[in-house]
N, CA, C and O atoms as a GROMACS GRO file, in nm:
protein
  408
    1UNK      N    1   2.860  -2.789   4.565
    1UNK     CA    2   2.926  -2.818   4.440
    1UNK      C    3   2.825  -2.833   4.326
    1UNK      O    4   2.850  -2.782   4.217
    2UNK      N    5   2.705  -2.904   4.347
    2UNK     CA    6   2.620  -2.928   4.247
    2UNK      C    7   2.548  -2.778   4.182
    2UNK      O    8   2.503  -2.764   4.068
    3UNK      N    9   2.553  -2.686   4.281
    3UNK     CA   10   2.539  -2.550   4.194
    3UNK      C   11   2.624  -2.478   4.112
    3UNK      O   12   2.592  -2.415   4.011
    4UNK      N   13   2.736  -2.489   4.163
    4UNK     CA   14   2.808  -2.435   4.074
    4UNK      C   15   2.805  -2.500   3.953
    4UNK      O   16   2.810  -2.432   3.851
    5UNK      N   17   2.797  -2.632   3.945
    5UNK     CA   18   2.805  -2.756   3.801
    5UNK      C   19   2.682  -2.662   3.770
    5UNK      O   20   2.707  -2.586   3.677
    6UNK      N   21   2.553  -2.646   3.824
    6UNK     CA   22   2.422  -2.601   3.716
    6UNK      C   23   2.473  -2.454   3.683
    6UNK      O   24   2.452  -2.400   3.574
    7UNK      N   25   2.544  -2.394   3.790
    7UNK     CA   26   2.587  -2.233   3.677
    7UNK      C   27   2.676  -2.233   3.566
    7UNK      O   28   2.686  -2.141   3.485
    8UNK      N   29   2.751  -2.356   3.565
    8UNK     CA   30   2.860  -2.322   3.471
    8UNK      C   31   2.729  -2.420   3.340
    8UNK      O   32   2.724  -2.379   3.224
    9UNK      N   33   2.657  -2.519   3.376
    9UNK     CA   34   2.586  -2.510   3.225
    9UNK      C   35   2.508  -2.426   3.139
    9UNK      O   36   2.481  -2.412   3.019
   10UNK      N   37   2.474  -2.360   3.290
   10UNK     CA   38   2.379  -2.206   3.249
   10UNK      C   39   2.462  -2.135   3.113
   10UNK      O   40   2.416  -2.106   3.002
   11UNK      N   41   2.619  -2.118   3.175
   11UNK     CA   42   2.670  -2.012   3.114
   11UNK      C   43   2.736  -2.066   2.992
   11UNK      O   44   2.817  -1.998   2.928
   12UNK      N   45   2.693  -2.226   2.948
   12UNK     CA   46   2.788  -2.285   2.777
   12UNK      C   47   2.714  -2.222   2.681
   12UNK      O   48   2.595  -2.194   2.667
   13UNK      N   49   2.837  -2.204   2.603
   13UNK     CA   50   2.826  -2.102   2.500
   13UNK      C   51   2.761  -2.195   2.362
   13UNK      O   52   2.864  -2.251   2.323
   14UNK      N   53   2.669  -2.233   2.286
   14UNK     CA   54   2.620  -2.284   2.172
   14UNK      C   55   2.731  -2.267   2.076
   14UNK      O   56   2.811  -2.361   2.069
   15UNK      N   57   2.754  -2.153   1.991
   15UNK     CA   58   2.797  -2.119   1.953
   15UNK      C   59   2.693  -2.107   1.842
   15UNK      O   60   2.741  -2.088   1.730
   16UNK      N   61   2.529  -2.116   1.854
   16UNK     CA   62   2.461  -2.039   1.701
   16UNK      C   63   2.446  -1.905   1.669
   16UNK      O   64   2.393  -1.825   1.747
   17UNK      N   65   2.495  -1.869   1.540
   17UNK     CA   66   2.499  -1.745   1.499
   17UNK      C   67   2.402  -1.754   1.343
   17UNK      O   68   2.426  -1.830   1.249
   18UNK      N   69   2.308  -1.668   1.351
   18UNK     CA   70   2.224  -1.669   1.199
   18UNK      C   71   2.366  -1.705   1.067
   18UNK      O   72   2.486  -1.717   1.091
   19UNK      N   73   2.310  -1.712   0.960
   19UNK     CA   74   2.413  -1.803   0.859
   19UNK      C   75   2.316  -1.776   0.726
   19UNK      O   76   2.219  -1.848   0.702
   20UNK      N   77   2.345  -1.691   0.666
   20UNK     CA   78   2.269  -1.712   0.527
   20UNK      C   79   2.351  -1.786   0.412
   20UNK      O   80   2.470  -1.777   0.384
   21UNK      N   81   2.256  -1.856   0.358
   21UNK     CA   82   2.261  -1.948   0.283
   21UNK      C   83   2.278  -2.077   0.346
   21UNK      O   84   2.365  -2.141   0.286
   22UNK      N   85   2.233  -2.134   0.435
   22UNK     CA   86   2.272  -2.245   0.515
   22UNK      C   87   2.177  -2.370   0.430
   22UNK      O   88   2.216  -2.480   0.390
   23UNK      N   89   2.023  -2.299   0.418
   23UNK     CA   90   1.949  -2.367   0.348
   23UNK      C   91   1.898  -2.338   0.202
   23UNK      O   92   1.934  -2.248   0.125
   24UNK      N   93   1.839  -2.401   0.191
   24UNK     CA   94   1.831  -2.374   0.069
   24UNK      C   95   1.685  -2.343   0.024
   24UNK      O   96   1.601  -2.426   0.058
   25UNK      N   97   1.631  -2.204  -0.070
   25UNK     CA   98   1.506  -2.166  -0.088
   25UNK      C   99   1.534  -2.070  -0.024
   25UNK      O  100   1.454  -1.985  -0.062
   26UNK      N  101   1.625  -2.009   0.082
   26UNK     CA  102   1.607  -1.875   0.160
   26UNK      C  103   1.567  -1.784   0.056
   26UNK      O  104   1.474  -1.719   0.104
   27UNK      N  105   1.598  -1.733  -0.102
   27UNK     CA  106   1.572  -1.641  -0.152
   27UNK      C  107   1.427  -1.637  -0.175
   27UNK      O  108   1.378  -1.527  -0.200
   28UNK      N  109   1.335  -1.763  -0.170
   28UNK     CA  110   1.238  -1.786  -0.221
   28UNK      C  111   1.166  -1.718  -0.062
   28UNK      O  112   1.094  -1.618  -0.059
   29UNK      N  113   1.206  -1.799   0.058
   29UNK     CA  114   1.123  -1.773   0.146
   29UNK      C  115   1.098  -1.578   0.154
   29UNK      O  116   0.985  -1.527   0.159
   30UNK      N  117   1.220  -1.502   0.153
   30UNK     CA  118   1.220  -1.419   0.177
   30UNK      C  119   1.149  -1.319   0.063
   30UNK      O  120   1.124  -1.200   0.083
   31UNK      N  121   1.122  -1.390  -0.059
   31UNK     CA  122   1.030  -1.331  -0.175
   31UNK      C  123   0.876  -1.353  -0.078
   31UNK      O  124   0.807  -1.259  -0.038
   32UNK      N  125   0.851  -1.476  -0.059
   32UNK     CA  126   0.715  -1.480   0.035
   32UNK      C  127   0.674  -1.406   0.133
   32UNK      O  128   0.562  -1.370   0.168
   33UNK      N  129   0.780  -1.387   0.174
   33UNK     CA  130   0.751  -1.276   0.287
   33UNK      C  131   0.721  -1.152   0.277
   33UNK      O  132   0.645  -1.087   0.348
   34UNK      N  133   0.814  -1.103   0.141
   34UNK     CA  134   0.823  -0.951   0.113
   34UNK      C  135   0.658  -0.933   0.068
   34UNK      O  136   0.584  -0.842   0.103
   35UNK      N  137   0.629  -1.041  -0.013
   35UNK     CA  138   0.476  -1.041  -0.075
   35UNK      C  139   0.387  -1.042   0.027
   35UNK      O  140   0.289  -0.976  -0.009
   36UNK      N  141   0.369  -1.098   0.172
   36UNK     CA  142   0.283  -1.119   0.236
   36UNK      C  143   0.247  -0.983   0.310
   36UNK      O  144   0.140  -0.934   0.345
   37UNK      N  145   0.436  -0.927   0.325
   37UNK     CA  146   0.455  -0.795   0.399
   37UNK      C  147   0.346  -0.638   0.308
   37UNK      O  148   0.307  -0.530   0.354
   38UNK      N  149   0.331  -0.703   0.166
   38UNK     CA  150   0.314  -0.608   0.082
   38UNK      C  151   0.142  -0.640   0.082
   38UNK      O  152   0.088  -0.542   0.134
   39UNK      N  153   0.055  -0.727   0.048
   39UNK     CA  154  -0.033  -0.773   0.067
   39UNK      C  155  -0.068  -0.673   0.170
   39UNK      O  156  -0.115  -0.561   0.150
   40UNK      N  157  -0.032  -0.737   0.303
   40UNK     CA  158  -0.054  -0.673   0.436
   40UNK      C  159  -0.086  -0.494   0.447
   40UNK      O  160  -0.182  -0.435   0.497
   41UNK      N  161   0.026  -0.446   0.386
   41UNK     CA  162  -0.015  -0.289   0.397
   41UNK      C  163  -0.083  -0.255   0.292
   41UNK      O  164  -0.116  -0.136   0.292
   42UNK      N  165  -0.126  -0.340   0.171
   42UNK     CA  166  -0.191  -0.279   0.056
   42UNK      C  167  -0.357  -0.310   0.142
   42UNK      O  168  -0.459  -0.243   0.129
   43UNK      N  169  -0.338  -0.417   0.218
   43UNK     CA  170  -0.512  -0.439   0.241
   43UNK      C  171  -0.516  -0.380   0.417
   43UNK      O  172  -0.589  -0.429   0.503
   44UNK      N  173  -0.417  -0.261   0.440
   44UNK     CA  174  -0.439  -0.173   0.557
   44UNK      C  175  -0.452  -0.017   0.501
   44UNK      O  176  -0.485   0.076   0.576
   45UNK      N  177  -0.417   0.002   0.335
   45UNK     CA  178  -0.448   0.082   0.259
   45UNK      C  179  -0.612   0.113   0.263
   45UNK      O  180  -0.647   0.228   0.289
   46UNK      N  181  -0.696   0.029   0.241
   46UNK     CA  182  -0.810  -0.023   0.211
   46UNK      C  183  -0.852  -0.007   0.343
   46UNK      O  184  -0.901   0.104   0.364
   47UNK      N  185  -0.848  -0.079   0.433
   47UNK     CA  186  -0.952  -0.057   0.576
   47UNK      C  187  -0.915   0.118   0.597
   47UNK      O  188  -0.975   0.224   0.612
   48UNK      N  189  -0.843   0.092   0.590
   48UNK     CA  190  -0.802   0.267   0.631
   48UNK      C  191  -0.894   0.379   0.596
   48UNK      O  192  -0.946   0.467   0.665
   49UNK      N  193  -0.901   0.335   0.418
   49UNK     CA  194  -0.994   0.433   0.361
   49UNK      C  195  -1.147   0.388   0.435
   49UNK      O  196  -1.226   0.483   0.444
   50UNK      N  197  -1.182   0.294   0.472
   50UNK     CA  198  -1.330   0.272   0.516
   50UNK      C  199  -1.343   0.322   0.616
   50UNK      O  200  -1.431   0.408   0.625
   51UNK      N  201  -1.228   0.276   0.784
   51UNK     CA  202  -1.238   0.364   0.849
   51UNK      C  203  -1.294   0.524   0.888
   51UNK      O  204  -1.384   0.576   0.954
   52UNK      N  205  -1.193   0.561   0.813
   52UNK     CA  206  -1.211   0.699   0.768
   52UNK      C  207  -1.342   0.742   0.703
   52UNK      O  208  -1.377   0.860   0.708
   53UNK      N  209  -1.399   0.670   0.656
   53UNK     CA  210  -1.530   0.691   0.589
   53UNK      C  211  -1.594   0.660   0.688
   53UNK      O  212  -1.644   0.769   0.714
   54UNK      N  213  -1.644   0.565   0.796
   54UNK     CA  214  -1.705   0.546   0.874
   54UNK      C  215  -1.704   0.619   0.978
   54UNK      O  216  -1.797   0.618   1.059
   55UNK      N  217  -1.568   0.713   0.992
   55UNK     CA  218  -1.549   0.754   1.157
   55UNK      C  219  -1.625   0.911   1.071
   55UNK      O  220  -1.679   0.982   1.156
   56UNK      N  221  -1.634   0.961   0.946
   56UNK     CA  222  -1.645   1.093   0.850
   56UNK      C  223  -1.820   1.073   0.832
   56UNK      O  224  -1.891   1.173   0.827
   57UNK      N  225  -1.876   0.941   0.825
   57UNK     CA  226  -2.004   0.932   0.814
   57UNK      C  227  -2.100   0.939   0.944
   57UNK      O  228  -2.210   0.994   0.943
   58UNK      N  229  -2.034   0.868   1.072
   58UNK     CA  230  -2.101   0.879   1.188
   58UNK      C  231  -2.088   1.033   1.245
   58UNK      O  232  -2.167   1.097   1.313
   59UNK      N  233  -1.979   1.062   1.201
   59UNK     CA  234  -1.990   1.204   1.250
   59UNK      C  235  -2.080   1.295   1.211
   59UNK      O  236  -2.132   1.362   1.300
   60UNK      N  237  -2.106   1.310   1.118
   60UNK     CA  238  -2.177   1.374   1.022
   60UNK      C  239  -2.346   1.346   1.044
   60UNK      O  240  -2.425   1.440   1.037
   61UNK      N  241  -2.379   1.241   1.064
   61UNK     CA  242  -2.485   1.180   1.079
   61UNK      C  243  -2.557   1.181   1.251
   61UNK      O  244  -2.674   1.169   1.287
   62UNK      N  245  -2.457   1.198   1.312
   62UNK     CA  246  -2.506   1.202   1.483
   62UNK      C  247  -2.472   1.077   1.528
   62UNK      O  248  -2.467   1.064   1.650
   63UNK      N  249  -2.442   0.963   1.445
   63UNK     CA  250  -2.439   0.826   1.492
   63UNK      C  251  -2.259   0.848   1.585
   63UNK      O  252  -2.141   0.858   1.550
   64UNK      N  253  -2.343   0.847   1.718
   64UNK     CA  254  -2.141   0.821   1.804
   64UNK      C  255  -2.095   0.682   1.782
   64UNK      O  256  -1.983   0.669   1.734
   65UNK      N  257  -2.167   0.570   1.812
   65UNK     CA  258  -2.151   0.472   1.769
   65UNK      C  259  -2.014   0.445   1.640
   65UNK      O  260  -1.890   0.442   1.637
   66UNK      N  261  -2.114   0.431   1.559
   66UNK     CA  262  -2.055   0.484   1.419
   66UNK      C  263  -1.926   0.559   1.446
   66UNK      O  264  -1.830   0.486   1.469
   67UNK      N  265  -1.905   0.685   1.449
   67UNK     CA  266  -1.781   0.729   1.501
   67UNK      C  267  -1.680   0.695   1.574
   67UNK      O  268  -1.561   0.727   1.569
   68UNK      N  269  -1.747   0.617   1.653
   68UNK     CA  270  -1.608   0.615   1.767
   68UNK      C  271  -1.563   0.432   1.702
   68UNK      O  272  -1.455   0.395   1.747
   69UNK      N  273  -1.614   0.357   1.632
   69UNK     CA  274  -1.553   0.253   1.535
   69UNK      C  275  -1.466   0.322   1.454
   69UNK      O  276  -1.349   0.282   1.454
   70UNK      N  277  -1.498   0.431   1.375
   70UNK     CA  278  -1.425   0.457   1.288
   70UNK      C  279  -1.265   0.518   1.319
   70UNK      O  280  -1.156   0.500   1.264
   71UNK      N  281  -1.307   0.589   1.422
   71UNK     CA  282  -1.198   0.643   1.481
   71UNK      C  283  -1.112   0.503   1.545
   71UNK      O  284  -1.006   0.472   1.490
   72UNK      N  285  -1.154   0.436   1.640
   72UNK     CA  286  -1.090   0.276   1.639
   72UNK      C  287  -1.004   0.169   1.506
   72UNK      O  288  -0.901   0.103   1.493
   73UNK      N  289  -1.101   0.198   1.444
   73UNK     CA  290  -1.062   0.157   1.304
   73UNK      C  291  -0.924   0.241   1.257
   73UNK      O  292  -0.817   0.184   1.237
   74UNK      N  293  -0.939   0.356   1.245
   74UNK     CA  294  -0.813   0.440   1.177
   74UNK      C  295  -0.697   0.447   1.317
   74UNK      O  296  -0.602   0.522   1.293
   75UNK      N  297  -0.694   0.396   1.419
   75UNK     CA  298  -0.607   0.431   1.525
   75UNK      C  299  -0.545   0.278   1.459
   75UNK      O  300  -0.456   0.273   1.373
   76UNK      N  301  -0.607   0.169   1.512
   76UNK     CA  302  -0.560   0.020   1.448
   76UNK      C  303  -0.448   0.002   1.338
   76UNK      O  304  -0.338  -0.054   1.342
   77UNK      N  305  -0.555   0.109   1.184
   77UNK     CA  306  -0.468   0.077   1.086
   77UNK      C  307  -0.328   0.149   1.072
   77UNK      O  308  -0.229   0.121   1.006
   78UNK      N  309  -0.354   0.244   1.152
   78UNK     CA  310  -0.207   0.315   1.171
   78UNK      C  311  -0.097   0.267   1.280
   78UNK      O  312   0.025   0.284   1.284
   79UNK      N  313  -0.162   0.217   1.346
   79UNK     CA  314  -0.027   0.082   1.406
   79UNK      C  315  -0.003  -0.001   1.326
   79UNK      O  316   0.113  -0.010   1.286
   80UNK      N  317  -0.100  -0.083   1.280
   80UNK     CA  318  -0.076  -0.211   1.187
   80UNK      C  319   0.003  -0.136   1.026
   80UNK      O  320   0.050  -0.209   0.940
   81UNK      N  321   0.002  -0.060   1.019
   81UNK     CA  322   0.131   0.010   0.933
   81UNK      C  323   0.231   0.047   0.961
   81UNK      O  324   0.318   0.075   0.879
   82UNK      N  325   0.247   0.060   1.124
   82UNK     CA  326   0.358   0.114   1.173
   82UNK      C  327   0.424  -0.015   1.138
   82UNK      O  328   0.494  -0.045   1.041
   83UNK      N  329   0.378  -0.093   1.253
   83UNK     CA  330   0.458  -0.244   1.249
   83UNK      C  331   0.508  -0.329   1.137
   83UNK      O  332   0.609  -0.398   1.133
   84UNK      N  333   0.388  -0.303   1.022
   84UNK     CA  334   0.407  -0.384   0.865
   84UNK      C  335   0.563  -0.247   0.816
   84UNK      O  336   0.684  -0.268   0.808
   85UNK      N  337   0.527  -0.189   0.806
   85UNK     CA  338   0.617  -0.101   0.777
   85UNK      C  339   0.796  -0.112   0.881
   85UNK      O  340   0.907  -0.080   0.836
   86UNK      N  341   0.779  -0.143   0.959
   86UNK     CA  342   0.912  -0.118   1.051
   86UNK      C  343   0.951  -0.264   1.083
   86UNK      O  344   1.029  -0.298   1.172
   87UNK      N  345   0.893  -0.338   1.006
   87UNK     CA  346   0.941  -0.459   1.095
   87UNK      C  347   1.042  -0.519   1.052
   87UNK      O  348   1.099  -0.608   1.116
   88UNK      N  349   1.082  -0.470   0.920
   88UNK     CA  350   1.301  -0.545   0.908
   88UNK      C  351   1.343  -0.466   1.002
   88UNK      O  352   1.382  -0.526   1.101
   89UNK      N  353   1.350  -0.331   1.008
   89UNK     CA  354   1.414  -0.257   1.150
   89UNK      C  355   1.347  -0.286   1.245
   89UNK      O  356   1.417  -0.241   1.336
   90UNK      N  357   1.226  -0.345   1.312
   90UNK     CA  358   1.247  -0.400   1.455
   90UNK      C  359   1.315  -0.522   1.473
   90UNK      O  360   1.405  -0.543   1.555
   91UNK      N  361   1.255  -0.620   1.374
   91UNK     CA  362   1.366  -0.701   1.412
   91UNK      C  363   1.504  -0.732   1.412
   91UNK      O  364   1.564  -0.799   1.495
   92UNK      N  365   1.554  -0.667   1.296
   92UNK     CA  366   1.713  -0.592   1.290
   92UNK      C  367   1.800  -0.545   1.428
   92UNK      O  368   1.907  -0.576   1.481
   93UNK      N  369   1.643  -0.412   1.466
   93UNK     CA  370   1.715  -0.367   1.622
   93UNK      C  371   1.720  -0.466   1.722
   93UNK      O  372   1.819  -0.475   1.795
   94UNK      N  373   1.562  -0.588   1.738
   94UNK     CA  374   1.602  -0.642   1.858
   94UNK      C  375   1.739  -0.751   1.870
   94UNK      O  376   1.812  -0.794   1.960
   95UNK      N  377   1.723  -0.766   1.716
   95UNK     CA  378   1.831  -0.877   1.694
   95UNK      C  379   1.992  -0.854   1.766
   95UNK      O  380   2.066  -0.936   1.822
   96UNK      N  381   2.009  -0.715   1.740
   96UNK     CA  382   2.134  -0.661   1.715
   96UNK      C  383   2.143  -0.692   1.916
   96UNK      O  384   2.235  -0.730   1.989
   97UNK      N  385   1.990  -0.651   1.946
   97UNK     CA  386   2.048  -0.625   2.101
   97UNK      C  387   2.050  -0.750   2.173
   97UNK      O  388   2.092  -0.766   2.287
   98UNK      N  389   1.995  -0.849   2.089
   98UNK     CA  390   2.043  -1.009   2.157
   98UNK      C  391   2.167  -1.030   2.137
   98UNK      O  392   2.227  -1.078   2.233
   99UNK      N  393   2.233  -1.009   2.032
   99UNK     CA  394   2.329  -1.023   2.048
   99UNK      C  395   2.462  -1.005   2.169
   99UNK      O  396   2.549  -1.075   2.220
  100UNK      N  397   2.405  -0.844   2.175
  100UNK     CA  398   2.517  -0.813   2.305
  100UNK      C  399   2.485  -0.860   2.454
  100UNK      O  400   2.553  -0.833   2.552
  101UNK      N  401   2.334  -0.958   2.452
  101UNK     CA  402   2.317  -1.014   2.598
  101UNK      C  403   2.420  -1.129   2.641
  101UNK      O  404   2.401  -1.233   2.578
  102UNK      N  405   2.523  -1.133   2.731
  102UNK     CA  406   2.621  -1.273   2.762
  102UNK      C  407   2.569  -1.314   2.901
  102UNK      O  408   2.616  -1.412   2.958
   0.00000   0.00000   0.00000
């Protein structure tokens, strides 16, 4: 009997569902964010170009060293743009798919 009592607490329903406007400042927080989001890819703008200069200078120069950073460097900033870039739609998508977990 005492298991079944722990499955049926497993399975109580909360009932929290996200709620905008619940608090107050959400417009503000979400200005902070957009800025931090923007920050973020303006200063992956920037490594990017160095990268690229570094992976364009070692090459050029014989330094592998040198190269194979740069090439590291430009693989990095192009994820870290993927992610800065996609991340209302990832979290949008994972959101959507918590939802349908019961």
């Amino acid at each position: 009997m005492k298991l079944l009592e722990k499955t049926q607490n497993l399975a109580f329903d909360p009932g929290v569902t996200p709620k905008e406007g619940g608090l107050p400042g959400l417009s503000v927080l979400k200005d902070v964010v957009s800025s931090v989001n923007l920050f973020g890819i303006i200063a992956i703008v920037g490594a990017l170009c160095v990268s690229g200069a570094v992976w364009a200078w070692g090459n050029h120069s014989g330094s592998h060293q040198a190269e194979a950073n740069g090439k590291k460097g430009v693989l990095i900033c192009s994820g870290a743009a993927l992610l800065l870039g996609g991340a209302n739609g990832i979290v949008t998508f994972f959101s959507a798919m918590g939802t349908k977990i019961q």
